[in-house]
N, C-alpha and C. Protein backbone atom coordinates (compact mmCIF):
# COMPACT_ATOMS: atom_id res chain seq x y z
N UNK A 1 8.29 -17.12 22.26
CA UNK A 1 8.39 -15.96 23.15
C UNK A 1 8.92 -14.77 22.35
N UNK A 2 8.27 -13.64 22.54
CA UNK A 2 8.68 -12.38 21.90
C UNK A 2 9.01 -11.37 22.99
N UNK A 3 9.78 -10.37 22.64
CA UNK A 3 10.08 -9.27 23.55
C UNK A 3 9.58 -7.98 22.93
N UNK A 4 8.75 -7.27 23.68
CA UNK A 4 8.22 -5.99 23.23
C UNK A 4 8.76 -4.90 24.16
N UNK A 5 9.46 -3.95 23.56
CA UNK A 5 9.96 -2.80 24.29
C UNK A 5 9.02 -1.64 24.00
N UNK A 6 8.37 -1.15 25.03
CA UNK A 6 7.48 0.00 24.89
C UNK A 6 8.24 1.21 25.42
N UNK A 7 8.50 2.15 24.53
CA UNK A 7 9.36 3.29 24.86
C UNK A 7 8.58 4.60 24.75
N UNK A 8 8.73 5.43 25.75
CA UNK A 8 8.17 6.77 25.68
C UNK A 8 9.24 7.69 25.11
N UNK A 9 8.83 8.63 24.29
CA UNK A 9 9.78 9.58 23.71
C UNK A 9 10.55 10.29 24.81
N UNK A 10 11.73 10.81 24.45
CA UNK A 10 12.55 11.58 25.38
C UNK A 10 11.91 12.95 25.62
N UNK A 11 12.45 13.68 26.57
CA UNK A 11 11.90 14.97 26.99
C UNK A 11 11.82 15.96 25.82
N UNK A 12 10.66 16.57 25.68
CA UNK A 12 10.45 17.48 24.55
C UNK A 12 10.50 18.93 25.00
N UNK A 13 10.61 19.80 24.02
CA UNK A 13 10.75 21.23 24.24
C UNK A 13 9.38 21.90 24.18
N UNK A 14 8.98 22.51 25.30
CA UNK A 14 7.71 23.22 25.38
C UNK A 14 7.88 24.72 25.15
N UNK A 15 9.11 25.16 24.92
CA UNK A 15 9.40 26.58 24.85
C UNK A 15 9.13 27.25 23.52
N UNK A 16 8.75 26.51 22.53
CA UNK A 16 8.51 27.08 21.21
C UNK A 16 7.02 27.36 21.04
N UNK A 17 6.61 28.56 21.38
CA UNK A 17 5.19 28.94 21.36
C UNK A 17 4.65 28.92 19.94
N UNK A 18 3.43 28.47 19.81
CA UNK A 18 2.77 28.43 18.52
C UNK A 18 3.06 27.18 17.71
N UNK A 19 3.93 26.33 18.20
CA UNK A 19 4.27 25.10 17.49
C UNK A 19 3.22 24.03 17.80
N UNK A 20 2.75 23.35 16.80
CA UNK A 20 1.78 22.27 17.00
C UNK A 20 2.39 21.17 17.86
N UNK A 21 1.58 20.52 18.67
CA UNK A 21 2.06 19.44 19.54
C UNK A 21 2.85 18.41 18.75
N UNK A 22 2.35 18.03 17.61
CA UNK A 22 3.00 17.01 16.78
C UNK A 22 4.42 17.41 16.38
N UNK A 23 4.68 18.70 16.31
CA UNK A 23 5.95 19.21 15.79
C UNK A 23 6.98 19.57 16.86
N UNK A 24 6.66 19.32 18.14
CA UNK A 24 7.60 19.68 19.20
C UNK A 24 8.85 18.81 19.13
N UNK A 25 10.04 19.45 19.16
CA UNK A 25 11.30 18.69 19.12
C UNK A 25 11.73 18.26 20.52
N UNK A 26 12.82 17.54 20.60
CA UNK A 26 13.41 17.20 21.88
C UNK A 26 14.11 18.43 22.45
N UNK A 27 14.14 18.52 23.77
CA UNK A 27 14.93 19.59 24.41
C UNK A 27 16.33 19.04 24.68
N UNK A 28 17.16 19.82 25.36
CA UNK A 28 18.54 19.41 25.62
C UNK A 28 18.62 18.10 26.39
N UNK A 29 17.80 17.96 27.42
CA UNK A 29 17.81 16.71 28.20
C UNK A 29 17.39 15.54 27.34
N UNK A 30 16.39 15.74 26.51
CA UNK A 30 15.94 14.67 25.61
C UNK A 30 17.01 14.26 24.63
N UNK A 31 17.75 15.25 24.11
CA UNK A 31 18.82 14.95 23.16
C UNK A 31 19.98 14.22 23.83
N UNK A 32 20.12 14.36 25.15
CA UNK A 32 21.14 13.61 25.89
C UNK A 32 20.63 12.22 26.29
N UNK A 33 19.38 12.17 26.79
CA UNK A 33 18.84 10.90 27.32
C UNK A 33 18.62 9.84 26.25
N UNK A 34 18.13 10.23 25.09
CA UNK A 34 17.79 9.24 24.06
C UNK A 34 19.00 8.42 23.60
N UNK A 35 20.11 9.05 23.21
CA UNK A 35 21.25 8.22 22.80
C UNK A 35 21.85 7.43 23.97
N UNK A 36 21.78 8.00 25.18
CA UNK A 36 22.30 7.27 26.34
C UNK A 36 21.46 6.02 26.61
N UNK A 37 20.14 6.13 26.51
CA UNK A 37 19.28 4.97 26.73
C UNK A 37 19.50 3.93 25.64
N UNK A 38 19.66 4.37 24.41
CA UNK A 38 19.90 3.44 23.30
C UNK A 38 21.20 2.67 23.54
N UNK A 39 22.26 3.37 23.92
CA UNK A 39 23.55 2.72 24.19
C UNK A 39 23.43 1.75 25.37
N UNK A 40 22.66 2.14 26.37
CA UNK A 40 22.46 1.29 27.54
C UNK A 40 21.79 -0.03 27.16
N UNK A 41 20.76 0.05 26.33
CA UNK A 41 20.08 -1.18 25.89
C UNK A 41 21.06 -2.09 25.15
N UNK A 42 21.85 -1.50 24.26
CA UNK A 42 22.83 -2.29 23.52
C UNK A 42 23.84 -2.91 24.48
N UNK A 43 24.35 -2.12 25.41
CA UNK A 43 25.32 -2.62 26.39
C UNK A 43 24.75 -3.76 27.24
N UNK A 44 23.44 -3.73 27.47
CA UNK A 44 22.79 -4.76 28.29
C UNK A 44 22.38 -5.98 27.46
N UNK A 45 22.73 -5.98 26.18
CA UNK A 45 22.47 -7.14 25.33
C UNK A 45 21.10 -7.21 24.71
N UNK A 46 20.37 -6.12 24.73
CA UNK A 46 19.06 -6.10 24.08
C UNK A 46 19.29 -5.94 22.58
N UNK A 47 18.81 -6.86 21.80
CA UNK A 47 19.04 -6.86 20.35
C UNK A 47 17.76 -6.47 19.61
N UNK A 48 17.50 -5.18 19.56
CA UNK A 48 16.29 -4.68 18.89
C UNK A 48 16.39 -4.95 17.39
N UNK A 49 15.35 -5.56 16.85
CA UNK A 49 15.32 -5.90 15.42
C UNK A 49 14.40 -5.00 14.62
N UNK A 50 13.47 -4.32 15.29
CA UNK A 50 12.47 -3.51 14.60
C UNK A 50 12.07 -2.36 15.51
N UNK A 51 12.01 -1.15 14.94
CA UNK A 51 11.57 0.02 15.68
C UNK A 51 10.42 0.66 14.92
N UNK A 52 9.28 0.80 15.59
CA UNK A 52 8.11 1.46 15.02
C UNK A 52 7.83 2.69 15.87
N UNK A 53 7.71 3.85 15.22
CA UNK A 53 7.59 5.10 15.95
C UNK A 53 6.36 5.90 15.55
N UNK A 54 5.85 6.62 16.52
CA UNK A 54 4.89 7.67 16.25
C UNK A 54 5.53 8.65 15.26
N UNK A 55 4.71 9.34 14.50
CA UNK A 55 5.22 10.32 13.55
C UNK A 55 5.55 11.66 14.19
N UNK A 56 5.21 11.87 15.45
CA UNK A 56 5.53 13.13 16.12
C UNK A 56 7.04 13.34 16.14
N UNK A 57 7.46 14.57 15.97
CA UNK A 57 8.89 14.89 15.87
C UNK A 57 9.66 14.36 17.07
N UNK A 58 9.15 14.55 18.29
CA UNK A 58 9.87 14.12 19.49
C UNK A 58 10.00 12.60 19.56
N UNK A 59 8.99 11.88 19.13
CA UNK A 59 9.05 10.42 19.13
C UNK A 59 9.99 9.93 18.04
N UNK A 60 9.85 10.50 16.85
CA UNK A 60 10.71 10.08 15.74
C UNK A 60 12.17 10.38 16.03
N UNK A 61 12.45 11.53 16.65
CA UNK A 61 13.84 11.86 17.01
C UNK A 61 14.39 10.86 18.02
N UNK A 62 13.57 10.46 18.98
CA UNK A 62 13.97 9.44 19.95
C UNK A 62 14.23 8.12 19.25
N UNK A 63 13.31 7.73 18.39
CA UNK A 63 13.46 6.47 17.65
C UNK A 63 14.71 6.48 16.78
N UNK A 64 15.02 7.62 16.19
CA UNK A 64 16.22 7.72 15.36
C UNK A 64 17.48 7.44 16.16
N UNK A 65 17.50 7.84 17.43
CA UNK A 65 18.67 7.55 18.28
C UNK A 65 18.81 6.05 18.51
N UNK A 66 17.70 5.37 18.75
CA UNK A 66 17.75 3.91 18.90
C UNK A 66 18.17 3.26 17.60
N UNK A 67 17.62 3.72 16.50
CA UNK A 67 17.93 3.15 15.19
C UNK A 67 19.41 3.29 14.86
N UNK A 68 20.01 4.42 15.23
CA UNK A 68 21.44 4.62 14.95
C UNK A 68 22.29 3.60 15.71
N UNK A 69 21.92 3.33 16.95
CA UNK A 69 22.69 2.39 17.77
C UNK A 69 22.50 0.95 17.28
N UNK A 70 21.28 0.60 16.89
CA UNK A 70 21.00 -0.78 16.47
C UNK A 70 21.16 -0.99 14.97
N UNK A 71 21.49 0.08 14.24
CA UNK A 71 21.74 0.03 12.80
C UNK A 71 20.56 -0.57 12.04
N UNK A 72 19.37 -0.08 12.37
CA UNK A 72 18.16 -0.52 11.67
C UNK A 72 17.31 0.71 11.35
N UNK A 73 16.42 0.60 10.38
CA UNK A 73 15.57 1.75 10.04
C UNK A 73 14.41 1.89 11.03
N UNK A 74 13.81 3.06 11.00
CA UNK A 74 12.60 3.32 11.79
C UNK A 74 11.41 3.23 10.85
N UNK A 75 10.38 2.55 11.31
CA UNK A 75 9.11 2.50 10.59
C UNK A 75 8.18 3.51 11.27
N UNK A 76 7.68 4.46 10.51
CA UNK A 76 6.75 5.44 11.08
C UNK A 76 5.33 4.88 11.04
N UNK A 77 4.59 5.12 12.12
CA UNK A 77 3.21 4.65 12.22
C UNK A 77 2.35 5.78 12.76
N UNK A 78 1.51 6.35 11.91
CA UNK A 78 0.63 7.44 12.31
C UNK A 78 -0.23 7.08 13.52
N UNK A 79 -0.66 5.84 13.60
CA UNK A 79 -1.57 5.42 14.67
C UNK A 79 -0.94 5.51 16.06
N UNK A 80 0.38 5.58 16.16
CA UNK A 80 1.02 5.65 17.48
C UNK A 80 1.00 7.06 18.08
N UNK A 81 0.67 8.06 17.29
CA UNK A 81 0.59 9.42 17.83
C UNK A 81 -0.70 9.52 18.67
N UNK A 82 -0.53 9.84 19.96
CA UNK A 82 -1.65 9.96 20.91
C UNK A 82 -2.49 8.68 20.96
N UNK A 83 -1.84 7.54 20.83
CA UNK A 83 -2.53 6.25 20.76
C UNK A 83 -3.00 5.76 22.12
N UNK A 84 -4.10 5.04 22.10
CA UNK A 84 -4.60 4.35 23.29
C UNK A 84 -3.80 3.05 23.46
N UNK A 85 -3.95 2.43 24.61
CA UNK A 85 -3.30 1.14 24.85
C UNK A 85 -3.73 0.12 23.81
N UNK A 86 -5.00 0.10 23.49
CA UNK A 86 -5.52 -0.86 22.51
C UNK A 86 -4.84 -0.67 21.15
N UNK A 87 -4.70 0.59 20.72
CA UNK A 87 -4.07 0.86 19.44
C UNK A 87 -2.60 0.45 19.47
N UNK A 88 -1.91 0.75 20.55
CA UNK A 88 -0.50 0.37 20.68
C UNK A 88 -0.35 -1.15 20.55
N UNK A 89 -1.20 -1.89 21.24
CA UNK A 89 -1.11 -3.35 21.18
C UNK A 89 -1.54 -3.88 19.81
N UNK A 90 -2.44 -3.18 19.12
CA UNK A 90 -2.80 -3.57 17.75
C UNK A 90 -1.62 -3.38 16.81
N UNK A 91 -0.88 -2.30 16.98
CA UNK A 91 0.32 -2.08 16.17
C UNK A 91 1.32 -3.21 16.44
N UNK A 92 1.51 -3.56 17.70
CA UNK A 92 2.43 -4.65 18.04
C UNK A 92 1.97 -5.98 17.44
N UNK A 93 0.68 -6.22 17.46
CA UNK A 93 0.17 -7.50 16.95
C UNK A 93 0.30 -7.62 15.43
N UNK A 94 0.59 -6.52 14.76
CA UNK A 94 0.78 -6.54 13.30
C UNK A 94 2.25 -6.67 12.90
N UNK A 95 3.14 -6.81 13.87
CA UNK A 95 4.57 -6.94 13.54
C UNK A 95 4.84 -8.24 12.80
N UNK A 96 5.85 -8.26 11.96
CA UNK A 96 6.21 -9.50 11.24
C UNK A 96 6.70 -10.57 12.20
N UNK A 97 6.35 -11.81 11.94
CA UNK A 97 6.71 -12.89 12.85
C UNK A 97 8.18 -13.23 12.89
N UNK A 98 8.96 -12.78 11.90
CA UNK A 98 10.39 -13.06 11.96
C UNK A 98 11.11 -12.11 12.92
N UNK A 99 10.37 -11.18 13.49
CA UNK A 99 10.91 -10.24 14.49
C UNK A 99 10.64 -10.82 15.88
N UNK A 100 11.70 -10.97 16.66
CA UNK A 100 11.54 -11.47 18.04
C UNK A 100 11.63 -10.36 19.08
N UNK A 101 12.35 -9.27 18.76
CA UNK A 101 12.52 -8.16 19.70
C UNK A 101 12.15 -6.87 18.96
N UNK A 102 11.05 -6.27 19.38
CA UNK A 102 10.55 -5.07 18.71
C UNK A 102 10.39 -3.94 19.72
N UNK A 103 10.54 -2.72 19.22
CA UNK A 103 10.36 -1.53 20.04
C UNK A 103 9.31 -0.64 19.39
N UNK A 104 8.36 -0.17 20.21
CA UNK A 104 7.41 0.84 19.78
C UNK A 104 7.72 2.11 20.55
N UNK A 105 7.82 3.24 19.85
CA UNK A 105 8.15 4.52 20.48
C UNK A 105 6.92 5.41 20.35
N UNK A 106 6.40 5.84 21.51
CA UNK A 106 5.19 6.64 21.49
C UNK A 106 5.09 7.57 22.68
N UNK A 107 3.88 7.72 23.17
CA UNK A 107 3.54 8.79 24.11
C UNK A 107 2.75 8.26 25.31
N UNK A 108 2.73 9.06 26.35
CA UNK A 108 1.85 8.79 27.47
C UNK A 108 0.56 9.57 27.28
N UNK A 109 -0.54 9.10 27.83
CA UNK A 109 -0.68 7.98 28.76
C UNK A 109 -0.75 6.62 28.09
N UNK A 110 -0.74 6.57 26.78
CA UNK A 110 -0.89 5.31 26.07
C UNK A 110 0.13 4.25 26.43
N UNK A 111 1.40 4.65 26.56
CA UNK A 111 2.43 3.66 26.87
C UNK A 111 2.23 3.06 28.26
N UNK A 112 1.93 3.90 29.24
CA UNK A 112 1.65 3.41 30.59
C UNK A 112 0.47 2.43 30.56
N UNK A 113 -0.57 2.81 29.87
CA UNK A 113 -1.77 1.98 29.78
C UNK A 113 -1.50 0.68 29.03
N UNK A 114 -0.66 0.74 28.00
CA UNK A 114 -0.34 -0.48 27.24
C UNK A 114 0.45 -1.47 28.10
N UNK A 115 1.39 -0.97 28.89
CA UNK A 115 2.13 -1.85 29.80
C UNK A 115 1.16 -2.51 30.77
N UNK A 116 0.25 -1.73 31.33
CA UNK A 116 -0.73 -2.28 32.29
C UNK A 116 -1.62 -3.31 31.63
N UNK A 117 -2.10 -3.01 30.43
CA UNK A 117 -2.98 -3.95 29.74
C UNK A 117 -2.25 -5.23 29.35
N UNK A 118 -1.03 -5.10 28.90
CA UNK A 118 -0.26 -6.26 28.44
C UNK A 118 0.23 -7.12 29.59
N UNK A 119 0.70 -6.47 30.67
CA UNK A 119 1.38 -7.21 31.74
C UNK A 119 0.68 -7.20 33.09
N UNK A 120 -0.26 -6.28 33.30
CA UNK A 120 -0.88 -6.13 34.60
C UNK A 120 -0.05 -5.28 35.55
N UNK A 121 1.11 -4.80 35.10
CA UNK A 121 1.98 -3.97 35.93
C UNK A 121 1.61 -2.50 35.74
N UNK A 122 1.51 -1.79 36.84
CA UNK A 122 1.22 -0.36 36.81
C UNK A 122 2.51 0.36 37.18
N UNK A 123 3.07 1.10 36.23
CA UNK A 123 4.37 1.71 36.42
C UNK A 123 4.32 3.21 36.15
N UNK A 124 5.21 3.94 36.78
CA UNK A 124 5.46 5.34 36.43
C UNK A 124 6.26 5.28 35.14
N UNK A 125 5.90 6.10 34.16
CA UNK A 125 6.53 6.01 32.85
C UNK A 125 7.04 7.39 32.45
N UNK A 126 8.19 7.81 33.00
CA UNK A 126 8.72 9.13 32.66
C UNK A 126 9.22 9.17 31.21
N UNK A 127 9.55 10.37 30.75
CA UNK A 127 10.09 10.48 29.40
C UNK A 127 11.37 9.66 29.28
N UNK A 128 11.53 9.06 28.12
CA UNK A 128 12.68 8.22 27.75
C UNK A 128 12.73 6.89 28.50
N UNK A 129 11.65 6.52 29.17
CA UNK A 129 11.59 5.21 29.83
C UNK A 129 11.33 4.13 28.79
N UNK A 130 11.83 2.94 29.08
CA UNK A 130 11.63 1.79 28.21
C UNK A 130 11.18 0.61 29.07
N UNK A 131 9.99 0.10 28.79
CA UNK A 131 9.47 -1.08 29.49
C UNK A 131 9.78 -2.30 28.65
N UNK A 132 10.52 -3.23 29.22
CA UNK A 132 10.84 -4.48 28.54
C UNK A 132 9.83 -5.53 28.98
N UNK A 133 9.06 -6.02 28.02
CA UNK A 133 7.98 -6.97 28.31
C UNK A 133 8.22 -8.27 27.55
N UNK A 134 8.18 -9.37 28.27
CA UNK A 134 8.22 -10.68 27.63
C UNK A 134 6.78 -11.03 27.26
N UNK A 135 6.58 -11.44 26.04
CA UNK A 135 5.23 -11.75 25.57
C UNK A 135 5.20 -13.24 25.21
N UNK A 136 4.35 -13.96 25.91
CA UNK A 136 4.28 -15.41 25.76
C UNK A 136 3.42 -15.79 24.56
N UNK A 137 3.96 -15.48 23.37
CA UNK A 137 3.29 -15.83 22.12
C UNK A 137 4.34 -16.32 21.13
N UNK A 138 3.93 -17.13 20.20
CA UNK A 138 4.83 -17.57 19.13
C UNK A 138 4.73 -16.68 17.92
N UNK A 139 3.63 -15.92 17.86
CA UNK A 139 3.34 -15.07 16.71
C UNK A 139 2.72 -13.78 17.23
N UNK A 140 3.14 -12.64 16.67
CA UNK A 140 2.64 -11.35 17.15
C UNK A 140 1.12 -11.23 17.12
N UNK A 141 0.41 -11.76 16.13
CA UNK A 141 -1.05 -11.63 16.15
C UNK A 141 -1.72 -12.31 17.36
N UNK A 142 -1.00 -13.18 18.06
CA UNK A 142 -1.53 -13.83 19.26
C UNK A 142 -1.48 -12.93 20.49
N UNK A 143 -0.81 -11.78 20.37
CA UNK A 143 -0.66 -10.86 21.49
C UNK A 143 -2.04 -10.37 21.94
N UNK A 144 -2.35 -10.57 23.21
CA UNK A 144 -3.62 -10.12 23.77
C UNK A 144 -3.37 -9.55 25.17
N UNK A 145 -4.37 -8.93 25.72
CA UNK A 145 -4.30 -8.41 27.07
C UNK A 145 -3.88 -9.53 28.02
N UNK A 146 -2.89 -9.24 28.85
CA UNK A 146 -2.44 -10.21 29.84
C UNK A 146 -1.45 -11.23 29.33
N UNK A 147 -1.05 -11.17 28.06
CA UNK A 147 -0.14 -12.18 27.52
C UNK A 147 1.33 -11.87 27.78
N UNK A 148 1.61 -10.76 28.45
CA UNK A 148 2.99 -10.39 28.70
C UNK A 148 3.29 -10.29 30.17
N UNK A 149 4.57 -10.19 30.47
CA UNK A 149 5.00 -9.91 31.85
C UNK A 149 6.13 -8.90 31.79
N UNK A 150 6.11 -8.00 32.74
CA UNK A 150 7.12 -6.96 32.82
C UNK A 150 8.44 -7.57 33.27
N UNK A 151 9.47 -7.38 32.49
CA UNK A 151 10.80 -7.83 32.88
C UNK A 151 11.56 -6.72 33.60
N UNK A 152 11.48 -5.51 33.00
CA UNK A 152 12.24 -4.41 33.59
C UNK A 152 11.76 -3.08 33.02
N UNK A 153 11.73 -2.08 33.86
CA UNK A 153 11.47 -0.72 33.41
C UNK A 153 12.76 0.05 33.56
N UNK A 154 13.27 0.53 32.44
CA UNK A 154 14.48 1.35 32.45
C UNK A 154 14.08 2.81 32.32
N UNK A 155 14.65 3.63 33.17
CA UNK A 155 14.42 5.07 33.09
C UNK A 155 15.79 5.74 33.04
N UNK A 156 15.84 6.97 32.53
CA UNK A 156 17.13 7.64 32.46
C UNK A 156 17.81 7.75 33.83
N UNK A 157 17.04 7.76 34.90
CA UNK A 157 17.60 7.92 36.24
C UNK A 157 17.96 6.63 36.96
N UNK A 158 17.63 5.46 36.40
CA UNK A 158 17.90 4.22 37.14
C UNK A 158 18.98 3.36 36.48
N UNK A 159 20.03 3.97 36.02
CA UNK A 159 21.10 3.26 35.31
C UNK A 159 21.77 2.20 36.15
């Protein structure tokens, strides 16, 4: 059994005109929500062993907050930027087998779609939400559509 945490980046700043989408930073709420969500996961006993993030500034900044709390590095993955559900699950299926609890940090609508494809659950996925999915596989490459079940969706507002 593996645990896959699918995380949407925290709230980003739309106020910087002319900035490329990839380069948008977190706004004030995002800078507050990301470390709070990371601390919450730790307090709830979630032991993240690996964090893979989209290269977008807002996703990487969110991932860095999780990495600081769990004292692990962030692996950047270009494919997670604007990724489809299929791509997100392909990234998950390439994780090392010695990892039991992994987090992917990315964007919507891909994260919402990945949760649905993996677990059959259709959820609202606001910024900084984290879907905790149990995946009934012994090895990440065995991960396929329907092989997971939703354990919990954490959002900044449902503490």
